[in-house]
GROMACS .gro file of C-alpha atoms in nm:
model
   93
    1MET     CA    1   4.662   6.103  15.094
    2ALA     CA    2   4.272   6.258  15.054
    3ASP     CA    3   4.145   6.188  14.773
    4GLY     CA    4   3.810   6.426  14.590
    5ALA     CA    5   3.757   6.613  14.286
    6CYS     CA    6   3.746   6.985  14.069
    7PRO     CA    7   3.464   7.147  14.250
    8GLY     CA    8   3.518   7.388  13.830
    9CYS     CA    9   3.571   7.116  13.619
   10SER     CA   10   3.540   6.761  13.814
   11ALA     CA   11   3.859   6.634  13.734
   12PRO     CA   12   4.021   6.411  14.017
   13TRP     CA   13   4.175   6.544  14.277
   14THR     CA   14   4.464   6.297  14.422
   15LYS     CA   15   4.728   6.492  14.537
   16GLY     CA   16   4.619   6.489  14.877
   17LYS     CA   17   4.485   6.857  15.060
   18PRO     CA   18   4.499   7.132  14.890
   19GLU     CA   19   4.700   7.428  15.093
   20PHE     CA   20   4.464   7.751  15.083
   21ARG     CA   21   4.577   7.914  14.733
   22THR     CA   22   4.584   7.566  14.526
   23THR     CA   23   4.382   7.593  14.176
   24CYS     CA   24   4.274   7.312  13.985
   25PRO     CA   25   4.588   7.236  13.729
   26ALA     CA   26   4.277   7.147  13.449
   27CYS     CA   27   4.026   7.439  13.461
   28GLY     CA   28   4.249   7.712  13.745
   29ALA     CA   29   3.965   7.681  13.983
   30TRP     CA   30   4.027   7.729  14.373
   31MET     CA   31   4.031   7.368  14.503
   32HIS     CA   32   4.031   7.545  14.929
   33VAL     CA   33   3.678   7.640  14.849
   34CYS     CA   34   3.342   7.610  15.096
   35ILE     CA   35   3.152   7.421  14.831
   36ASN     CA   36   3.483   7.127  14.814
   37CYS     CA   37   3.465   7.049  15.155
   38ARG     CA   38   3.388   6.799  15.402
   39HIS     CA   39   3.219   6.993  15.622
   40TYR     CA   40   2.918   7.212  15.373
   41ASP     CA   41   2.617   7.167  15.415
   42PRO     CA   42   2.377   7.444  15.205
   43HIS     CA   43   2.064   7.354  15.402
   44ILE     CA   44   2.222   7.464  15.752
   45HIS     CA   45   2.277   7.790  15.871
   46HIS     CA   46   2.621   7.950  15.773
   47GLU     CA   47   2.603   7.627  15.545
   48CYS     CA   48   2.859   7.455  15.778
   49ARG     CA   49   2.910   7.123  16.035
   50ALA     CA   50   3.251   7.273  16.189
   51ALA     CA   51   3.036   7.613  16.226
   52ALA     CA   52   3.169   7.652  16.606
   53THR     CA   53   3.482   7.614  16.551
   54ALA     CA   54   3.552   7.795  16.211
   55GLU     CA   55   3.490   8.148  16.011
   56TYR     CA   56   3.225   8.236  15.901
   57VAL     CA   57   3.300   8.205  15.520
   58ALA     CA   58   3.052   8.494  15.308
   59ASP     CA   59   3.177   8.311  14.946
   60LYS     CA   60   3.164   7.911  14.949
   61GLU     CA   61   3.319   7.941  14.623
   62LYS     CA   62   3.643   8.117  14.697
   63PHE     CA   63   3.949   8.038  14.849
   64ASN     CA   64   3.965   8.047  15.172
   65TYR     CA   65   4.207   7.996  15.520
   66CYS     CA   66   3.975   7.751  15.726
   67GLU     CA   67   4.165   7.553  15.933
   68GLU     CA   68   3.883   7.332  15.929
   69PHE     CA   69   3.861   7.245  15.527
   70VAL     CA   70   3.878   6.868  15.460
   71LEU     CA   71   3.872   6.743  15.149
   72ALA     CA   72   3.467   6.630  15.025
   73ALA     CA   73   3.468   6.355  14.797
   74ARG     CA   74   3.254   6.500  14.589
   75PRO     CA   75   3.221   6.920  14.554
   76ALA     CA   76   2.870   7.050  14.655
   77THR     CA   77   2.758   7.274  14.424
   78LYS     CA   78   2.555   7.627  14.442
   79GLY     CA   79   2.343   7.794  14.287
   80GLY     CA   80   2.339   7.481  14.017
   81SER     CA   81   2.683   7.637  13.889
   82THR     CA   82   3.025   7.419  13.956
   83SER     CA   83   3.204   7.745  13.808
   84ARG     CA   84   3.255   8.090  13.682
   85ALA     CA   85   3.293   8.014  13.350
   86ASP     CA   86   3.006   7.719  13.341
   87ALA     CA   87   2.792   8.100  13.486
   88GLU     CA   88   2.930   8.295  13.224
   89LYS     CA   89   2.780   8.064  12.935
   90LYS     CA   90   2.428   8.034  13.076
   91LEU     CA   91   2.437   8.440  13.108
   92PHE     CA   92   2.606   8.518  12.725
   93GLY     CA   93   2.572   8.262  12.548
   0.00000   0.00000   0.00000
C-alpha cells in the first residue's frame, strides 16, 4: 500500500495509489498530480524523471492520466504554493 500525503493540505494518504480523478477528502485537492509523484523533479527537462515513457503534462498541479504515476512519500510544491487556496490567500490577502 502506498503512503503519501495530500499536496494541498499535507493530510496523510494511506489508501494506496490514487486513481486519476481522486481528491483529498480533507481539502478537495487532486491527488493524482505531478507534484505528488515520485518522478517529479523541477530541476530536469519537463520536470519528470519518467519523461522517456510519460506524456508531457503542462499543469503539474492538475489531475492527469499519466500511467507512470507513483505516489511520493511527500508532495513537492511548485512556486512555493501547495494549493489553489494558498495561492488565492496570498494574492487577495
